[in-house]
């Protein structure tokens, strides 16, 4: 169905035209303006009755020569078939030669296709709506987005959680003496532990709320506006998935729980022990490991670093994973740009051995084709839509001749 952005709904009895909203916007055309329509011998000047979106034109390009929609130069218009009666009579036709039929099914599509194949004759193709250009392009964008959600969101959340956990661990260990003092003054373990859990809880809670707000009102709306420049969707706007709230809550719970475990470990010790600086836990095996021949040529600072790594395995693992994930994101971003530039150079500079491509109308005459061949050369091709059937499995494909 049409989605009318401005003007009146479609009515075949009305004398006027319904115009592509994006095209009208780019060319400053408004409802009640006059537009000229020319096709073959048909020459009309019609009033714009409405500005519309149409599902057939979610991804709307002129032909295969365009990669991206160019709404300044190309759009679509709808008008009543009653407007074509004089044109049909001038061509000595008995009726309007419609070239497309849209069918809505309530049952098995394959059964409907088989019935249509019994009725139709001549050259025709039966296409599922999922195989139309607009549907395929938009669905491809959705599938791409699902991949981003899993990979990038997961990496960012993981890095964020590692960062906060490392910070809270360090904070609690740094305030070891203050914890011992509070315990010596009579503060209960529960009271001290609640304070540090609260610290981790509030930091993660404020961060999660800020992330949701910036994600929705900032980054989300920015990305959607870019997408809607590419596609024509009337209700294209940022949407907050309820799972986002669940993920934010999960982050808060994880960080609060890790803070609880870290604080509980220190609070197990008595006040006198807590007041003293923490004695590093050094295992004899790790010391012997750094005395082996492989380390003998290293400087004292390097050996010291190796022993620190062996003593703080969890923190080392967190640091390595965090840096790895961050570098991976950077490599992916730069690599994607390089890959696209390489593809464009390969496709259009090396594989294509021509500079221009003429796209011909389907109703062009043989005389016109011969004239074009004499002027520009006879390197021509035709793309034909076909349906392939292999063991009762049907697919819509194209053949390049």
GROMACS .gro file of C-alpha atoms in nm:
model
  401
    1UNK     CA    1   0.000   0.000   0.000
    2UNK     CA    2   0.094   0.362  -0.037
    3UNK     CA    3   0.199   0.548   0.272
    4UNK     CA    4   0.082   0.907   0.217
    5UNK     CA    5   0.325   1.152   0.373
    6UNK     CA    6   0.138   1.458   0.254
    7UNK     CA    7  -0.177   1.517   0.046
    8UNK     CA    8  -0.473   1.287  -0.018
    9UNK     CA    9  -0.497   0.909  -0.043
   10UNK     CA   10  -0.484   0.742  -0.383
   11UNK     CA   11  -0.808   0.754  -0.583
   12UNK     CA   12  -0.821   0.627  -0.941
   13UNK     CA   13  -1.100   0.871  -1.020
   14UNK     CA   14  -0.879   1.170  -0.938
   15UNK     CA   15  -0.697   1.360  -1.211
   16UNK     CA   16  -0.344   1.403  -1.079
   17UNK     CA   17  -0.025   1.233  -0.975
   18UNK     CA   18   0.120   1.089  -0.654
   19UNK     CA   19   0.492   1.157  -0.634
   20UNK     CA   20   0.792   1.001  -0.455
   21UNK     CA   21   0.834   1.196  -0.129
   22UNK     CA   22   1.215   1.181  -0.130
   23UNK     CA   23   1.230   1.297  -0.494
   24UNK     CA   24   0.988   1.581  -0.418
   25UNK     CA   25   1.192   1.684  -0.115
   26UNK     CA   26   1.518   1.696  -0.312
   27UNK     CA   27   1.357   1.899  -0.593
   28UNK     CA   28   1.144   2.125  -0.371
   29UNK     CA   29   0.811   1.997  -0.512
   30UNK     CA   30   0.502   2.033  -0.293
   31UNK     CA   31   0.140   1.917  -0.302
   32UNK     CA   32  -0.068   2.114  -0.558
   33UNK     CA   33   0.241   2.190  -0.770
   34UNK     CA   34   0.231   2.101  -1.139
   35UNK     CA   35   0.468   1.844  -1.292
   36UNK     CA   36   0.523   1.736  -1.652
   37UNK     CA   37   0.523   1.367  -1.746
   38UNK     CA   38   0.656   1.249  -2.081
   39UNK     CA   39   0.659   0.892  -2.210
   40UNK     CA   40   0.681   0.802  -2.577
   41UNK     CA   41   0.410   1.018  -2.739
   42UNK     CA   42   0.238   1.078  -2.405
   43UNK     CA   43   0.280   1.431  -2.272
   44UNK     CA   44   0.092   1.524  -1.954
   45UNK     CA   45   0.097   1.812  -1.708
   46UNK     CA   46  -0.056   1.703  -1.379
   47UNK     CA   47  -0.115   1.840  -1.032
   48UNK     CA   48   0.067   1.668  -0.744
   49UNK     CA   49  -0.210   1.526  -0.525
   50UNK     CA   50   0.013   1.348  -0.274
   51UNK     CA   51   0.369   1.274  -0.166
   52UNK     CA   52   0.409   0.904  -0.096
   53UNK     CA   53   0.626   0.612   0.010
   54UNK     CA   54   0.573   0.275  -0.162
   55UNK     CA   55   0.708  -0.065  -0.043
   56UNK     CA   56   0.826  -0.149  -0.397
   57UNK     CA   57   1.067   0.143  -0.377
   58UNK     CA   58   1.231   0.106  -0.037
   59UNK     CA   59   1.562   0.075  -0.223
   60UNK     CA   60   1.507   0.272  -0.541
   61UNK     CA   61   1.775   0.299  -0.809
   62UNK     CA   62   1.733   0.385  -1.175
   63UNK     CA   63   1.902   0.070  -1.306
   64UNK     CA   64   2.206  -0.154  -1.257
   65UNK     CA   65   2.437   0.138  -1.337
   66UNK     CA   66   2.355   0.300  -1.000
   67UNK     CA   67   2.489   0.167  -0.671
   68UNK     CA   68   2.316   0.421  -0.447
   69UNK     CA   69   1.977   0.594  -0.480
   70UNK     CA   70   2.006   0.944  -0.629
   71UNK     CA   71   1.683   1.118  -0.539
   72UNK     CA   72   1.784   1.445  -0.702
   73UNK     CA   73   1.772   1.289  -1.050
   74UNK     CA   74   1.549   0.984  -1.016
   75UNK     CA   75   1.217   0.910  -0.849
   76UNK     CA   76   0.883   0.746  -0.917
   77UNK     CA   77   0.529   0.868  -0.977
   78UNK     CA   78   0.188   0.696  -0.969
   79UNK     CA   79  -0.126   0.797  -1.155
   80UNK     CA   80  -0.460   0.643  -1.240
   81UNK     CA   81  -0.484   0.409  -1.538
   82UNK     CA   82  -0.772   0.631  -1.655
   83UNK     CA   83  -0.507   0.887  -1.752
   84UNK     CA   84  -0.376   0.648  -2.020
   85UNK     CA   85  -0.697   0.592  -2.220
   86UNK     CA   86  -0.614   0.846  -2.491
   87UNK     CA   87  -0.258   0.708  -2.519
   88UNK     CA   88  -0.393   0.352  -2.561
   89UNK     CA   89  -0.633   0.465  -2.836
   90UNK     CA   90  -0.355   0.653  -3.018
   91UNK     CA   91  -0.155   0.328  -3.029
   92UNK     CA   92  -0.454   0.132  -3.167
   93UNK     CA   93  -0.458  -0.091  -2.859
   94UNK     CA   94  -0.778  -0.235  -2.718
   95UNK     CA   95  -0.662  -0.220  -2.356
   96UNK     CA   96  -0.378  -0.103  -2.134
   97UNK     CA   97  -0.088  -0.355  -2.158
   98UNK     CA   98  -0.018  -0.415  -1.788
   99UNK     CA   99   0.317  -0.587  -1.734
  100UNK     CA  100   0.303  -0.680  -1.367
  101UNK     CA  101   0.057  -0.845  -1.130
  102UNK     CA  102   0.087  -0.861  -0.751
  103UNK     CA  103  -0.073  -1.161  -0.581
  104UNK     CA  104  -0.137  -1.214  -0.212
  105UNK     CA  105  -0.165  -1.578  -0.107
  106UNK     CA  106  -0.323  -1.732   0.203
  107UNK     CA  107  -0.173  -2.075   0.152
  108UNK     CA  108   0.123  -2.254   0.000
  109UNK     CA  109   0.301  -2.031  -0.249
  110UNK     CA  110   0.430  -2.322  -0.453
  111UNK     CA  111   0.076  -2.446  -0.516
  112UNK     CA  112  -0.022  -2.097  -0.635
  113UNK     CA  113   0.284  -2.086  -0.863
  114UNK     CA  114   0.195  -2.422  -1.016
  115UNK     CA  115  -0.160  -2.300  -1.084
  116UNK     CA  116  -0.029  -1.981  -1.245
  117UNK     CA  117   0.208  -2.182  -1.465
  118UNK     CA  118  -0.094  -2.370  -1.602
  119UNK     CA  119  -0.273  -2.046  -1.687
  120UNK     CA  120   0.002  -1.817  -1.816
  121UNK     CA  121   0.161  -1.840  -2.159
  122UNK     CA  122   0.454  -1.670  -2.328
  123UNK     CA  123   0.754  -1.520  -2.146
  124UNK     CA  124   0.693  -1.445  -1.780
  125UNK     CA  125   0.860  -1.483  -1.442
  126UNK     CA  126   0.699  -1.549  -1.102
  127UNK     CA  127   0.897  -1.384  -0.824
  128UNK     CA  128   0.858  -1.409  -0.446
  129UNK     CA  129   0.844  -1.076  -0.267
  130UNK     CA  130   1.163  -1.177  -0.082
  131UNK     CA  131   1.346  -1.178  -0.417
  132UNK     CA  132   1.253  -0.823  -0.511
  133UNK     CA  133   1.536  -0.569  -0.507
  134UNK     CA  134   1.396  -0.352  -0.228
  135UNK     CA  135   1.327  -0.648   0.000
  136UNK     CA  136   1.667  -0.813  -0.059
  137UNK     CA  137   1.865  -0.493  -0.002
  138UNK     CA  138   1.679  -0.402   0.316
  139UNK     CA  139   1.690  -0.757   0.455
  140UNK     CA  140   2.063  -0.770   0.379
  141UNK     CA  141   2.111  -0.455   0.586
  142UNK     CA  142   1.915  -0.612   0.874
  143UNK     CA  143   2.126  -0.930   0.863
  144UNK     CA  144   2.442  -0.718   0.862
  145UNK     CA  145   2.315  -0.530   1.166
  146UNK     CA  146   2.251  -0.856   1.354
  147UNK     CA  147   2.618  -0.948   1.305
  148UNK     CA  148   2.730  -0.611   1.441
  149UNK     CA  149   2.508  -0.650   1.748
  150UNK     CA  150   2.666  -0.980   1.848
  151UNK     CA  151   3.031  -0.897   1.773
  152UNK     CA  152   3.079  -0.530   1.854
  153UNK     CA  153   2.834  -0.500   2.143
  154UNK     CA  154   2.980  -0.810   2.305
  155UNK     CA  155   3.337  -0.682   2.271
  156UNK     CA  156   3.256  -0.336   2.403
  157UNK     CA  157   3.067  -0.473   2.703
  158UNK     CA  158   3.343  -0.721   2.779
  159UNK     CA  159   3.611  -0.449   2.771
  160UNK     CA  160   3.397  -0.221   2.989
  161UNK     CA  161   3.338  -0.493   3.249
  162UNK     CA  162   3.709  -0.581   3.258
  163UNK     CA  163   3.802  -0.215   3.306
  164UNK     CA  164   3.562  -0.163   3.597
  165UNK     CA  165   3.656  -0.491   3.765
  166UNK     CA  166   4.028  -0.405   3.746
  167UNK     CA  167   3.960  -0.056   3.884
  168UNK     CA  168   3.752  -0.186   4.176
  169UNK     CA  169   4.013  -0.450   4.262
  170UNK     CA  170   4.284  -0.187   4.270
  171UNK     CA  171   4.069   0.058   4.468
  172UNK     CA  172   3.988  -0.192   4.742
  173UNK     CA  173   4.351  -0.304   4.772
  174UNK     CA  174   4.467   0.058   4.782
  175UNK     CA  175   4.228   0.134   5.070
  176UNK     CA  176   4.333  -0.174   5.265
  177UNK     CA  177   4.461   0.038   5.558
  178UNK     CA  178   4.136   0.240   5.578
  179UNK     CA  179   3.938  -0.085   5.584
  180UNK     CA  180   4.154  -0.213   5.870
  181UNK     CA  181   4.104   0.116   6.060
  182UNK     CA  182   3.724   0.101   6.020
  183UNK     CA  183   3.719  -0.260   6.141
  184UNK     CA  184   3.935  -0.166   6.442
  185UNK     CA  185   3.691   0.117   6.528
  186UNK     CA  186   3.402  -0.131   6.539
  187UNK     CA  187   3.248  -0.105   6.193
  188UNK     CA  188   3.097  -0.439   6.095
  189UNK     CA  189   3.215  -0.632   5.789
  190UNK     CA  190   2.867  -0.593   5.639
  191UNK     CA  191   2.878  -0.212   5.674
  192UNK     CA  192   3.220  -0.185   5.508
  193UNK     CA  193   3.132  -0.434   5.237
  194UNK     CA  194   2.805  -0.250   5.160
  195UNK     CA  195   3.000   0.069   5.100
  196UNK     CA  196   3.229  -0.084   4.839
  197UNK     CA  197   2.947  -0.280   4.672
  198UNK     CA  198   2.756   0.049   4.655
  199UNK     CA  199   3.055   0.217   4.493
  200UNK     CA  200   3.069  -0.043   4.216
  201UNK     CA  201   2.689  -0.049   4.190
  202UNK     CA  202   2.647   0.328   4.145
  203UNK     CA  203   2.938   0.362   3.901
  204UNK     CA  204   2.804   0.084   3.681
  205UNK     CA  205   2.443   0.203   3.715
  206UNK     CA  206   2.523   0.562   3.610
  207UNK     CA  207   2.740   0.430   3.326
  208UNK     CA  208   2.463   0.199   3.204
  209UNK     CA  209   2.198   0.474   3.213
  210UNK     CA  210   2.430   0.717   3.031
  211UNK     CA  211   2.509   0.450   2.772
  212UNK     CA  212   2.140   0.376   2.707
  213UNK     CA  213   2.054   0.748   2.671
  214UNK     CA  214   2.351   0.830   2.446
  215UNK     CA  215   2.297   0.509   2.248
  216UNK     CA  216   1.933   0.590   2.179
  217UNK     CA  217   1.929   0.968   2.143
  218UNK     CA  218   2.281   1.009   2.003
  219UNK     CA  219   2.446   0.721   1.817
  220UNK     CA  220   2.120   0.536   1.745
  221UNK     CA  221   1.945   0.831   1.581
  222UNK     CA  222   2.262   0.920   1.390
  223UNK     CA  223   2.291   0.571   1.240
  224UNK     CA  224   1.920   0.553   1.158
  225UNK     CA  225   1.933   0.891   0.981
  226UNK     CA  226   2.221   0.759   0.766
  227UNK     CA  227   2.023   0.442   0.686
  228UNK     CA  228   1.712   0.640   0.596
  229UNK     CA  229   1.914   0.847   0.347
  230UNK     CA  230   1.982   0.517   0.171
  231UNK     CA  231   1.638   0.357   0.210
  232UNK     CA  232   1.284   0.493   0.187
  233UNK     CA  233   1.101   0.388   0.501
  234UNK     CA  234   0.832   0.625   0.635
  235UNK     CA  235   0.858   0.512   0.999
  236UNK     CA  236   1.236   0.478   1.010
  237UNK     CA  237   1.338   0.581   1.360
  238UNK     CA  238   1.558   0.459   1.644
  239UNK     CA  239   1.403   0.177   1.846
  240UNK     CA  240   1.505   0.063   2.194
  241UNK     CA  241   1.511  -0.314   2.218
  242UNK     CA  242   1.395  -0.428   2.566
  243UNK     CA  243   1.700  -0.659   2.572
  244UNK     CA  244   1.916  -0.347   2.605
  245UNK     CA  245   1.771  -0.283   2.953
  246UNK     CA  246   1.833  -0.646   3.045
  247UNK     CA  247   2.197  -0.624   2.933
  248UNK     CA  248   2.246  -0.299   3.130
  249UNK     CA  249   2.099  -0.465   3.441
  250UNK     CA  250   2.324  -0.767   3.390
  251UNK     CA  251   2.633  -0.544   3.371
  252UNK     CA  252   2.539  -0.375   3.700
  253UNK     CA  253   2.483  -0.712   3.871
  254UNK     CA  254   2.814  -0.858   3.744
  255UNK     CA  255   3.019  -0.557   3.855
  256UNK     CA  256   2.846  -0.543   4.196
  257UNK     CA  257   2.905  -0.916   4.246
  258UNK     CA  258   3.275  -0.891   4.152
  259UNK     CA  259   3.311  -0.598   4.395
  260UNK     CA  260   3.146  -0.809   4.664
  261UNK     CA  261   3.389  -1.098   4.605
  262UNK     CA  262   3.693  -0.867   4.614
  263UNK     CA  263   3.581  -0.691   4.933
  264UNK     CA  264   3.485  -1.014   5.105
  265UNK     CA  265   3.835  -1.153   5.046
  266UNK     CA  266   3.997  -0.864   5.238
  267UNK     CA  267   3.731  -0.853   5.513
  268UNK     CA  268   3.804  -1.216   5.606
  269UNK     CA  269   4.128  -1.099   5.766
  270UNK     CA  270   4.139  -0.955   6.119
  271UNK     CA  271   4.190  -0.576   6.174
  272UNK     CA  272   4.556  -0.609   6.277
  273UNK     CA  273   4.642  -0.803   5.962
  274UNK     CA  274   4.442  -0.566   5.740
  275UNK     CA  275   4.624  -0.260   5.881
  276UNK     CA  276   4.956  -0.395   5.754
  277UNK     CA  277   5.054  -0.363   5.390
  278UNK     CA  278   4.976  -0.669   5.181
  279UNK     CA  279   5.267  -0.906   5.146
  280UNK     CA  280   5.298  -1.018   4.785
  281UNK     CA  281   5.213  -1.382   4.731
  282UNK     CA  282   5.527  -1.524   4.575
  283UNK     CA  283   5.542  -1.891   4.488
  284UNK     CA  284   5.877  -2.062   4.490
  285UNK     CA  285   5.800  -2.214   4.149
  286UNK     CA  286   5.760  -1.873   3.985
  287UNK     CA  287   6.092  -1.755   4.134
  288UNK     CA  288   6.271  -2.066   4.008
  289UNK     CA  289   6.108  -2.025   3.669
  290UNK     CA  290   6.266  -1.681   3.624
  291UNK     CA  291   6.611  -1.819   3.715
  292UNK     CA  292   6.624  -2.054   3.419
  293UNK     CA  293   6.865  -2.002   3.131
  294UNK     CA  294   6.609  -1.840   2.908
  295UNK     CA  295   6.581  -1.545   3.151
  296UNK     CA  296   6.950  -1.512   3.251
  297UNK     CA  297   7.026  -1.262   2.974
  298UNK     CA  298   6.730  -1.041   3.068
  299UNK     CA  299   6.774  -0.725   3.273
  300UNK     CA  300   6.660  -0.705   3.634
  301UNK     CA  301   6.358  -0.491   3.534
  302UNK     CA  302   6.247  -0.748   3.275
  303UNK     CA  303   6.273  -1.037   3.523
  304UNK     CA  304   6.080  -0.828   3.774
  305UNK     CA  305   5.805  -0.773   3.514
  306UNK     CA  306   5.786  -1.147   3.442
  307UNK     CA  307   5.747  -1.223   3.814
  308UNK     CA  308   5.470  -0.961   3.842
  309UNK     CA  309   5.290  -1.124   3.551
  310UNK     CA  310   5.315  -1.466   3.716
  311UNK     CA  311   5.191  -1.327   4.049
  312UNK     CA  312   4.893  -1.142   3.898
  313UNK     CA  313   4.762  -1.393   3.646
  314UNK     CA  314   4.399  -1.276   3.644
  315UNK     CA  315   4.492  -0.909   3.602
  316UNK     CA  316   4.738  -1.001   3.325
  317UNK     CA  317   4.474  -1.205   3.142
  318UNK     CA  318   4.227  -0.915   3.170
  319UNK     CA  319   4.483  -0.670   3.034
  320UNK     CA  320   4.581  -0.894   2.741
  321UNK     CA  321   4.216  -0.962   2.648
  322UNK     CA  322   4.124  -0.593   2.675
  323UNK     CA  323   4.412  -0.475   2.457
  324UNK     CA  324   4.355  -0.758   2.207
  325UNK     CA  325   3.986  -0.673   2.170
  326UNK     CA  326   4.058  -0.300   2.134
  327UNK     CA  327   4.324  -0.358   1.869
  328UNK     CA  328   4.094  -0.600   1.690
  329UNK     CA  329   3.825  -0.331   1.662
  330UNK     CA  330   4.078  -0.084   1.522
  331UNK     CA  331   4.210  -0.339   1.270
  332UNK     CA  332   3.851  -0.426   1.167
  333UNK     CA  333   3.763  -0.059   1.112
  334UNK     CA  334   4.074   0.024   0.908
  335UNK     CA  335   4.067  -0.315   0.734
  336UNK     CA  336   3.706  -0.267   0.624
  337UNK     CA  337   3.794   0.066   0.461
  338UNK     CA  338   4.100  -0.083   0.286
  339UNK     CA  339   3.896  -0.383   0.169
  340UNK     CA  340   3.626  -0.162   0.015
  341UNK     CA  341   3.884   0.058  -0.158
  342UNK     CA  342   4.059  -0.255  -0.292
  343UNK     CA  343   3.729  -0.397  -0.418
  344UNK     CA  344   3.639  -0.075  -0.601
  345UNK     CA  345   3.983  -0.056  -0.759
  346UNK     CA  346   3.972  -0.424  -0.862
  347UNK     CA  347   3.618  -0.410  -0.999
  348UNK     CA  348   3.621  -0.080  -1.184
  349UNK     CA  349   3.988  -0.036  -1.278
  350UNK     CA  350   4.111  -0.391  -1.347
  351UNK     CA  351   3.813  -0.618  -1.424
  352UNK     CA  352   3.605  -0.367  -1.620
  353UNK     CA  353   3.777  -0.278  -1.947
  354UNK     CA  354   3.538   0.005  -2.037
  355UNK     CA  355   3.472   0.359  -1.918
  356UNK     CA  356   3.100   0.397  -1.990
  357UNK     CA  357   2.798   0.168  -1.984
  358UNK     CA  358   2.481   0.246  -2.180
  359UNK     CA  359   2.165   0.100  -2.024
  360UNK     CA  360   1.895   0.052  -2.288
  361UNK     CA  361   1.517   0.058  -2.241
  362UNK     CA  362   1.346  -0.278  -2.275
  363UNK     CA  363   1.122  -0.142  -2.554
  364UNK     CA  364   1.408  -0.012  -2.772
  365UNK     CA  365   1.375  -0.090  -3.143
  366UNK     CA  366   1.624  -0.291  -3.348
  367UNK     CA  367   1.691   0.019  -3.562
  368UNK     CA  368   1.794   0.214  -3.252
  369UNK     CA  369   2.021  -0.071  -3.141
  370UNK     CA  370   2.196  -0.086  -3.478
  371UNK     CA  371   2.244   0.290  -3.474
  372UNK     CA  372   2.399   0.275  -3.126
  373UNK     CA  373   2.631  -0.011  -3.228
  374UNK     CA  374   2.759   0.188  -3.524
  375UNK     CA  375   2.833   0.486  -3.300
  376UNK     CA  376   2.972   0.317  -2.988
  377UNK     CA  377   3.067  -0.039  -3.087
  378UNK     CA  378   2.890  -0.373  -3.066
  379UNK     CA  379   2.994  -0.495  -2.721
  380UNK     CA  380   2.643  -0.556  -2.591
  381UNK     CA  381   2.477  -0.774  -2.330
  382UNK     CA  382   2.134  -0.854  -2.194
  383UNK     CA  383   2.031  -0.955  -1.843
  384UNK     CA  384   1.733  -1.190  -1.831
  385UNK     CA  385   1.534  -1.297  -1.524
  386UNK     CA  386   1.482  -1.674  -1.514
  387UNK     CA  387   1.346  -1.937  -1.279
  388UNK     CA  388   1.564  -2.244  -1.234
  389UNK     CA  389   1.416  -2.573  -1.118
  390UNK     CA  390   1.643  -2.844  -0.979
  391UNK     CA  391   1.475  -3.145  -0.812
  392UNK     CA  392   1.162  -2.939  -0.742
  393UNK     CA  393   1.371  -2.664  -0.580
  394UNK     CA  394   1.292  -2.335  -0.751
  395UNK     CA  395   1.510  -2.027  -0.749
  396UNK     CA  396   1.491  -1.691  -0.921
  397UNK     CA  397   1.818  -1.605  -1.095
  398UNK     CA  398   1.954  -1.393  -1.377
  399UNK     CA  399   2.138  -1.488  -1.696
  400UNK     CA  400   2.385  -1.252  -1.858
  401UNK     CA  401   2.389  -1.302  -2.236
   0.00000   0.00000   0.00000
